[in-house]
CSV table of C-alpha atoms in Angstrom, one decimal:
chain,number,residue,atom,x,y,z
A,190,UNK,CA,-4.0,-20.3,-24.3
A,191,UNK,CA,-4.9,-17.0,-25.6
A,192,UNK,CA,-5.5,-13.9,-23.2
A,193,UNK,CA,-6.5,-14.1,-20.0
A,194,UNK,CA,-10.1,-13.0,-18.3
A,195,UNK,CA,-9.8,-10.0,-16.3
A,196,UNK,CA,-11.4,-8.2,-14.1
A,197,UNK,CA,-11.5,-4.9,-12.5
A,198,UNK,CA,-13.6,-2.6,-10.0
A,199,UNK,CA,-13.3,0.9,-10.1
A,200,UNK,CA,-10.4,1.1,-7.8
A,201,UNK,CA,-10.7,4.3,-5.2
A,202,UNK,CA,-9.5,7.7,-7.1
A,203,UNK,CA,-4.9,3.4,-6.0
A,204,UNK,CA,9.1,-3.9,0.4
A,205,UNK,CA,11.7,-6.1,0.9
A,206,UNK,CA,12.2,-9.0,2.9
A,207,UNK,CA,12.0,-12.1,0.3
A,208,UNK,CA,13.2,-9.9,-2.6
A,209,UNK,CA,13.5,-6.8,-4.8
A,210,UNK,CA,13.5,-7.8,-8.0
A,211,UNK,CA,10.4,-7.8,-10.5
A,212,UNK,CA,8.6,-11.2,-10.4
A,213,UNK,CA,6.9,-12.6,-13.2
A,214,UNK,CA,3.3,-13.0,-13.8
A,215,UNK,CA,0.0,-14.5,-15.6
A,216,UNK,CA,-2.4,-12.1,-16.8
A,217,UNK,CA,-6.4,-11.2,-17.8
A,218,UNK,CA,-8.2,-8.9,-19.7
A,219,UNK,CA,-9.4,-5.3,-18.8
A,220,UNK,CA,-11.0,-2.6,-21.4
A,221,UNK,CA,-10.7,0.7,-22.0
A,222,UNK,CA,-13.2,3.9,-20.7
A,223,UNK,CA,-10.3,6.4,-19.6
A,224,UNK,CA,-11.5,9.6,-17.7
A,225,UNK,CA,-11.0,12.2,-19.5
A,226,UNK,CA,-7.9,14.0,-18.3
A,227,UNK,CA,-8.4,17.8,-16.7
A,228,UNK,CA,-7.6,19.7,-19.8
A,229,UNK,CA,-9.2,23.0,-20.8
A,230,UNK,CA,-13.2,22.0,-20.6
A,231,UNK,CA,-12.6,21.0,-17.1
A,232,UNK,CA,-10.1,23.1,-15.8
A,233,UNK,CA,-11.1,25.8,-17.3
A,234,UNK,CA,-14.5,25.7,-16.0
A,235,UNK,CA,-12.8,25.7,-12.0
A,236,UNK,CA,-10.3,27.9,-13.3
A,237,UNK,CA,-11.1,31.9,-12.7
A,238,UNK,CA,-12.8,31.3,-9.3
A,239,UNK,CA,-9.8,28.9,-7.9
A,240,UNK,CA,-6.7,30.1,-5.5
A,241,UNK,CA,-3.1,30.6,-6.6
A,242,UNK,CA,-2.8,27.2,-5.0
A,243,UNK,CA,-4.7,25.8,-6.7
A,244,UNK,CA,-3.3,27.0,-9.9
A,245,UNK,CA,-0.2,26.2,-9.2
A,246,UNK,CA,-1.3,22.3,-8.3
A,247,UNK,CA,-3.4,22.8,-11.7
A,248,UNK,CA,0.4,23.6,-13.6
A,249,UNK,CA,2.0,20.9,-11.5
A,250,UNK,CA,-0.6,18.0,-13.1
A,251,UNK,CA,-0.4,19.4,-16.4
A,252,UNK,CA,3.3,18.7,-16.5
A,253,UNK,CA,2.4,14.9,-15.4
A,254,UNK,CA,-0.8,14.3,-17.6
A,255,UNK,CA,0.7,15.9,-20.7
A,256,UNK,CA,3.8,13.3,-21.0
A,257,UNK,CA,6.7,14.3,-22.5
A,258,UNK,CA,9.5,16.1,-21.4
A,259,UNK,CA,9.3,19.7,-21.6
A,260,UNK,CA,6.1,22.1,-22.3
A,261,UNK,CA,5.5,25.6,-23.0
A,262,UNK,CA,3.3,28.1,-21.3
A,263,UNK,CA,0.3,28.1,-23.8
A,264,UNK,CA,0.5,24.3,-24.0
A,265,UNK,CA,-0.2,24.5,-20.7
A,266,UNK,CA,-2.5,26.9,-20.3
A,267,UNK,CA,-4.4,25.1,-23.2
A,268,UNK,CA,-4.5,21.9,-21.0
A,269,UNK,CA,-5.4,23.5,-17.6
A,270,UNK,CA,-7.8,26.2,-18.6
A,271,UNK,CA,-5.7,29.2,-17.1
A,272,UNK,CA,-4.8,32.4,-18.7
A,273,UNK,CA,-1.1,32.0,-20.9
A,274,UNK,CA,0.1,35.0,-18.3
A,275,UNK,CA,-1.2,32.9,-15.3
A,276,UNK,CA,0.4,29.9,-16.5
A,277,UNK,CA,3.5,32.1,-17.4
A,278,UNK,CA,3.6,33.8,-13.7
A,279,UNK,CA,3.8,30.3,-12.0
A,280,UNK,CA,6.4,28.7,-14.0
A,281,UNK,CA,8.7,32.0,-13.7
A,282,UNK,CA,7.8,31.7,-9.9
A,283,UNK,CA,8.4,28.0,-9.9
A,284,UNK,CA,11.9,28.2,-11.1
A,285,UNK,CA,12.5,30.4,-8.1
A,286,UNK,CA,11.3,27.6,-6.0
A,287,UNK,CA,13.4,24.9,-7.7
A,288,UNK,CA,10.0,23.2,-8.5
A,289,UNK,CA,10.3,23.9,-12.3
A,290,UNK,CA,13.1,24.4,-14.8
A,291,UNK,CA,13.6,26.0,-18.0
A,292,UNK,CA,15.3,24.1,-20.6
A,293,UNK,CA,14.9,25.7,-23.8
A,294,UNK,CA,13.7,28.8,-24.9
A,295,UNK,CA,10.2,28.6,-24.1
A,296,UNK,CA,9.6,25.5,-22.6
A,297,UNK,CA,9.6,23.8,-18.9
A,298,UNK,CA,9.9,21.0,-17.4
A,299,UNK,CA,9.5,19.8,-13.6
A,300,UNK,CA,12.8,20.0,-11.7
A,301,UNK,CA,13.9,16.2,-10.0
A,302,UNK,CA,13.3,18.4,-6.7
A,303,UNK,CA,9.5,16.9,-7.3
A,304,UNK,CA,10.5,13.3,-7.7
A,305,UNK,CA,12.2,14.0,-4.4
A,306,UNK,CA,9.2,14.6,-2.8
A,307,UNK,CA,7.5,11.5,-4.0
A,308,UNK,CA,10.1,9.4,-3.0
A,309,UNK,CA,9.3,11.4,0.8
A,310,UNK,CA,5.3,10.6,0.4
A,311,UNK,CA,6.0,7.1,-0.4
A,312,UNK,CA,8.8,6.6,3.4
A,313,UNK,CA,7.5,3.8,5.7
A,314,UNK,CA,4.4,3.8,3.6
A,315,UNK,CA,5.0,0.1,2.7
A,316,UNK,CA,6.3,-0.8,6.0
A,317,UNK,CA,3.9,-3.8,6.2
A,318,UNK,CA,3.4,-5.1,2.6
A,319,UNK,CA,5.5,-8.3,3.5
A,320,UNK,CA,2.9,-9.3,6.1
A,321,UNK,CA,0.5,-8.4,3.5
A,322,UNK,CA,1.8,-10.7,1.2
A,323,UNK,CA,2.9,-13.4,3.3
A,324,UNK,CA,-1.5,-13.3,4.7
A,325,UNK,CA,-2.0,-13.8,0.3
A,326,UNK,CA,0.2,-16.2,0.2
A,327,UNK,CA,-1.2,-18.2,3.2
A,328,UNK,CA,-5.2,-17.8,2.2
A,329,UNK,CA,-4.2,-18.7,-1.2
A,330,UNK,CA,-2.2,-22.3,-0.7
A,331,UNK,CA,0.7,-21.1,-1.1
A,332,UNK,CA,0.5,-19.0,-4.4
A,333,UNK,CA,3.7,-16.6,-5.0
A,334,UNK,CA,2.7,-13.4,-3.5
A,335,UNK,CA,4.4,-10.1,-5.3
A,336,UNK,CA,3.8,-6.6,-5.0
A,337,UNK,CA,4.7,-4.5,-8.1
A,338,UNK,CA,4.8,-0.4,-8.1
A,339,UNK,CA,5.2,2.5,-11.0
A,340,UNK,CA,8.9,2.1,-11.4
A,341,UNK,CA,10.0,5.7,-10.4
A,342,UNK,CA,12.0,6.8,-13.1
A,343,UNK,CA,9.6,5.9,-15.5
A,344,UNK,CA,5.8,6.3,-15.4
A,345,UNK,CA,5.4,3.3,-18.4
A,346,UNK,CA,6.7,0.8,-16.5
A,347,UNK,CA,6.9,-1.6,-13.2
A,348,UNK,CA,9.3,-3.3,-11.0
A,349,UNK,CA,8.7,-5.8,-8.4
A,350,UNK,CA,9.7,-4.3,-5.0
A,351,UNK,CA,8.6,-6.7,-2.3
A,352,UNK,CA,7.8,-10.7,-3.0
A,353,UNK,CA,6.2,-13.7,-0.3
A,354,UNK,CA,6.9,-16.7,-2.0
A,355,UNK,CA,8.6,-19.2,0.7
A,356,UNK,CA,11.0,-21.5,0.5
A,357,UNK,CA,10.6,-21.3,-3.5
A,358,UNK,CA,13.5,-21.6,-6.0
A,359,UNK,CA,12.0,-19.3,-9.0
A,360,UNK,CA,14.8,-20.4,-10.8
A,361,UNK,CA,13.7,-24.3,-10.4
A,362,UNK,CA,10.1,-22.8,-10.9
A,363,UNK,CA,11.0,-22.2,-14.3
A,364,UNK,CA,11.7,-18.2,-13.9
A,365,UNK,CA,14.7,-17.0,-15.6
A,366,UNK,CA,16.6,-13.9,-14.9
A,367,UNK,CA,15.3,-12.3,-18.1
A,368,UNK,CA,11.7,-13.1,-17.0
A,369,UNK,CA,12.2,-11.1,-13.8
A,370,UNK,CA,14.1,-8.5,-15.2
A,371,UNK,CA,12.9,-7.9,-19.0
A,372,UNK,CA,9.4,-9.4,-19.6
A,373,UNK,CA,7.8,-8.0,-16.4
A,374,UNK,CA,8.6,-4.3,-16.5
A,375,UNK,CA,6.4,-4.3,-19.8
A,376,UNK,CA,2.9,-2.5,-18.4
A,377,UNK,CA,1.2,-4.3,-21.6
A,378,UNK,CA,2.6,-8.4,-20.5
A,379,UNK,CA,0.9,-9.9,-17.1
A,380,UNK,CA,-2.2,-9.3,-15.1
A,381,UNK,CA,0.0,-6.7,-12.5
A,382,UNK,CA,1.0,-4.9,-16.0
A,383,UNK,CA,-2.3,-4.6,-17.2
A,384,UNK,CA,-3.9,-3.6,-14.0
A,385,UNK,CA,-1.3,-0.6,-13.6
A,386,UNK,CA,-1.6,0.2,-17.2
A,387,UNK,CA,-5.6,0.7,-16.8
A,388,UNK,CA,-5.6,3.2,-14.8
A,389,UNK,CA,-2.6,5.7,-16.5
A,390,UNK,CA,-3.2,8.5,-18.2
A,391,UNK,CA,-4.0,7.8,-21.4
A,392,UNK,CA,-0.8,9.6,-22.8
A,393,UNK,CA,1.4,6.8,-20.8
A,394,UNK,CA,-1.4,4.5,-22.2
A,395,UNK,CA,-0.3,5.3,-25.6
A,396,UNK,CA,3.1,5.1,-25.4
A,397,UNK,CA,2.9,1.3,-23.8
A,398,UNK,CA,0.3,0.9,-27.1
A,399,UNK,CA,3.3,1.8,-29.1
A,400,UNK,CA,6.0,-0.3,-27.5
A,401,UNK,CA,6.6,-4.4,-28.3
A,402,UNK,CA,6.0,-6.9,-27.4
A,403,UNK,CA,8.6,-8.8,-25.2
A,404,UNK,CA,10.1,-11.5,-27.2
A,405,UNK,CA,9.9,-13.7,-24.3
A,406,UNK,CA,6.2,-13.0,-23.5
A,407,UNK,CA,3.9,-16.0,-22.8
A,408,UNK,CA,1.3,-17.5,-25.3
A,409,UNK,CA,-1.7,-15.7,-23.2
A,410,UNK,CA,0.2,-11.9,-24.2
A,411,UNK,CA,-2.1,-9.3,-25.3
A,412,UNK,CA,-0.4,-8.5,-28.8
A,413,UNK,CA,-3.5,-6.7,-30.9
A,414,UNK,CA,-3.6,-3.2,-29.5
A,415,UNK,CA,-7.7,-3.2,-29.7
A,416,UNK,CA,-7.7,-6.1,-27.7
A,417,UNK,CA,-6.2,-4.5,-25.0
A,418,UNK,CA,-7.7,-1.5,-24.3
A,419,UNK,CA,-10.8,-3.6,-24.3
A,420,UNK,CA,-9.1,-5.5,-21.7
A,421,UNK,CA,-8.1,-2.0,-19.6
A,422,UNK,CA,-11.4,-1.6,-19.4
A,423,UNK,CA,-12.5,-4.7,-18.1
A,424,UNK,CA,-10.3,-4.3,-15.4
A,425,UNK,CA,-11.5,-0.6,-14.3
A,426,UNK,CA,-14.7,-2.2,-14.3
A,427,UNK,CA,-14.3,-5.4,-12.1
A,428,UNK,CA,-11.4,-4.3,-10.0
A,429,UNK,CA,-9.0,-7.2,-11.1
A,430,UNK,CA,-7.4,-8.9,-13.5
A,431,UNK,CA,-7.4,-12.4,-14.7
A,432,UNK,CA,-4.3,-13.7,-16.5
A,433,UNK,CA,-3.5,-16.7,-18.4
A,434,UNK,CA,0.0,-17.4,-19.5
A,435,UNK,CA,0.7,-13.6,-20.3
A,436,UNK,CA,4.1,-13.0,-18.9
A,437,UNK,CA,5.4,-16.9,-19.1
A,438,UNK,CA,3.8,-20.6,-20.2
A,439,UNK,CA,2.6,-23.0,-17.4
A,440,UNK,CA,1.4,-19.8,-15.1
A,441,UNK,CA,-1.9,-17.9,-14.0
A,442,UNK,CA,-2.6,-15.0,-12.3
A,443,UNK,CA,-4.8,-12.4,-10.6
A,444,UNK,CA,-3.9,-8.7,-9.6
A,445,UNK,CA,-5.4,-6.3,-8.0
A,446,UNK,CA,-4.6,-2.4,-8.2
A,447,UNK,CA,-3.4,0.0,-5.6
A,448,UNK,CA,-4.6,3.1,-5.5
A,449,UNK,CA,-2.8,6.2,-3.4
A,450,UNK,CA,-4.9,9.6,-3.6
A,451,UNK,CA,-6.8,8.7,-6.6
A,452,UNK,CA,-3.4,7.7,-8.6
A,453,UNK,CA,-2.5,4.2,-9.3
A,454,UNK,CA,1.0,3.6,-7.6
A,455,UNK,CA,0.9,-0.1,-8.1
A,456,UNK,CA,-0.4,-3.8,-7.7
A,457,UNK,CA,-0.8,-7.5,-6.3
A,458,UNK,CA,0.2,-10.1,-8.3
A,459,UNK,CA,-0.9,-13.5,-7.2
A,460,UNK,CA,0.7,-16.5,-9.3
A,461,UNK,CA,0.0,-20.0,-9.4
A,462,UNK,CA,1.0,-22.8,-11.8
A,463,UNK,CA,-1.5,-23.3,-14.7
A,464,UNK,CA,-2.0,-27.0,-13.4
A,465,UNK,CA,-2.6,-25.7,-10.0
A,466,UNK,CA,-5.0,-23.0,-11.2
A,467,UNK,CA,-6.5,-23.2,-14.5
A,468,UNK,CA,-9.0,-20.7,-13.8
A,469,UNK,CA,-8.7,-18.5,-10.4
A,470,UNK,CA,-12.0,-19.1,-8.1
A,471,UNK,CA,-13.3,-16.8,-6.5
A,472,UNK,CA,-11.3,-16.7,-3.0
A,473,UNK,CA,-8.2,-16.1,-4.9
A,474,UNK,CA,-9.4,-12.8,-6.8
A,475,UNK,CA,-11.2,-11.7,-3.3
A,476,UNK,CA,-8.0,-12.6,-1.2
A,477,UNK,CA,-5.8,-10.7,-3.9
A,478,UNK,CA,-8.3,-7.8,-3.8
A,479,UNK,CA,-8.6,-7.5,-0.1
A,480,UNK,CA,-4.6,-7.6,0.2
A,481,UNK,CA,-4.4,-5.0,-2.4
A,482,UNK,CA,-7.1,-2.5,-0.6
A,483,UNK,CA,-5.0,-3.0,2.6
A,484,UNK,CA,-2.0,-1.6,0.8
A,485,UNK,CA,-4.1,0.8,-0.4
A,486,UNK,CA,-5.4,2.1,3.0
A,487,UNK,CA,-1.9,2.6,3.8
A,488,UNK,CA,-1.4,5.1,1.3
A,489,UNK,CA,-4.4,6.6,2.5
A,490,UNK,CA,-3.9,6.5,6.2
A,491,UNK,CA,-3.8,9.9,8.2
A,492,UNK,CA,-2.0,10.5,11.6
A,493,UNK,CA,-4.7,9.6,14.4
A,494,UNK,CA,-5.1,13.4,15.2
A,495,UNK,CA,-6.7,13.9,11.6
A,496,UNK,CA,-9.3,11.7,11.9
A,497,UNK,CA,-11.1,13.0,14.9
């Protein structure tokens, strides 16, 4: 059953009550045109006529674009286009802040104070997702509905935080414990994976590149590398992605990426048995696309007295 056909639109800059564990998933195909991340060329180019704020938010990315676990000044500086002493000024400064740490002679990292602070951005943002997905479930006959997000101790990976999927035994649906636990937190198995996967940095994008594949993937897994960059892509382009029997045989999929500020925090995962949906038509990718846009407007939303 080979890959699955995917699909993706440029997505914008992208729970709880059934179930918070990852759900599995059928996948398709996106490809593979990654913006160039804001290293020296364009950084440095914003770089001498920009604020100390906006240095500082310039160091801040670097840290997340650049992967890894610790950098040095002129790493950084390389990356964002600042002056080594800049660079230097704002991590000494940082550390002062608690924002940044040093761990070795020479080299920073960002302090878990800033994973504090996402984990503030992201309160009562997702207050409604089970209404969201209970609406898929409903406009889609009763597909199983799941919302996956970047699992937050680990930027190369997903968990399922928030499912609408009825009365449904996933167990009698065939779902083992290992499909929701080990298969699906793979960003290179399942149309949710994929979808989150197109729009990382390509340094995260690498390191999924390098991982395996899980031994219990489906027949439709992406396992040549080329492949599925071709397939990231596709998915950037179109906005969603199709998949067929990625994450387990006997199931399809569509997902849809959510998009916070530019980033991509997560997706939709719509899933339907193979004999119920050999190919997804076109009201199940524009249902899934339309619930994943609604999550994504509430990552976007502003109090009322912003928008005047």
């Amino acid at each position: 059953m080979g890959n699955s056909s995917t699909a993706s639109q440029p997505a914008a800059s992208p729970a709880s009550a059934s179930g918070t564990a990852a759900g599995p998933e059928g996948t398709g195909r996106p490809k593979s045109t990654r913006p160039k991340a804001k290293g020296a060329s364009s950084a440095g180019s914003r770089a001498s006529g920009s604020s100390h704020a906006e240095r500082v938010f310039l160091v801040q990315t670097a840290f997340a674009e650049l992967g890894g676990s610790a950098h040095g000044p002129g790493e950084i500086a390389e990356f964002t286009g600042l002056d080594d002493s800049v660079v230097y000024r704002i991590l000494q400064s940082g550390i002062y802040q608690r924002i940044f740490e040093r761990v070795d002679r020479g080299l920073y990292r960002l302090r878990t104070s800033a994973a504090q602070l996402a984990f503030t951005a992201l309160d009562h943002r997702l207050d409604g997702a089970q209404t969201v997905l209970g609406d898929l479930r409903t406009a889609t006959d009763g597909g199983l509905a799941f919302l996956y997000m970047v699992a937050p101790f680990s930027g190369a990976q997903r968990q399922c935080v928030d499912m609408a999927v009825g009365d449904s035994d996933l167990a009698e649906l065939g779902m083992t414990p290992r499909d929701v636990l080990s298969v699906t937190r793979s960003l290179r198995t399942g149309a949710s994976g994929r979808t989150i996967l197109a729009y990382l940095p390509e340094v995260l994008q690498q390191r999924v590149l390098a991982e395996p594949v899980p031994d219990q993937a489906g027949p439709g897994v992406y396992r040549d590398n080329d492949a599925l960059l071709e397939s990231l892509a596709e998915v950037r382009d179109l906005g969603y992605a199709l998949g067929y029997e990625e994450c387990m045989a006997g199931w399809n999929s569509c997902a849809a990426p959510i998009m916070w500020d530019g980033s991509i925090m997560g997706a939709v995962l719509l899933l339907k048995l193979k004999s119920v949906m050999p190919k997804a038509p076109d009201s199940v990718i524009e249902a899934t696309k339309e619930a994943a846009a609604v999550l994504s407007r509430y990552g976007a939303a502003r109090p009322a007295a912003d928008q005047a």
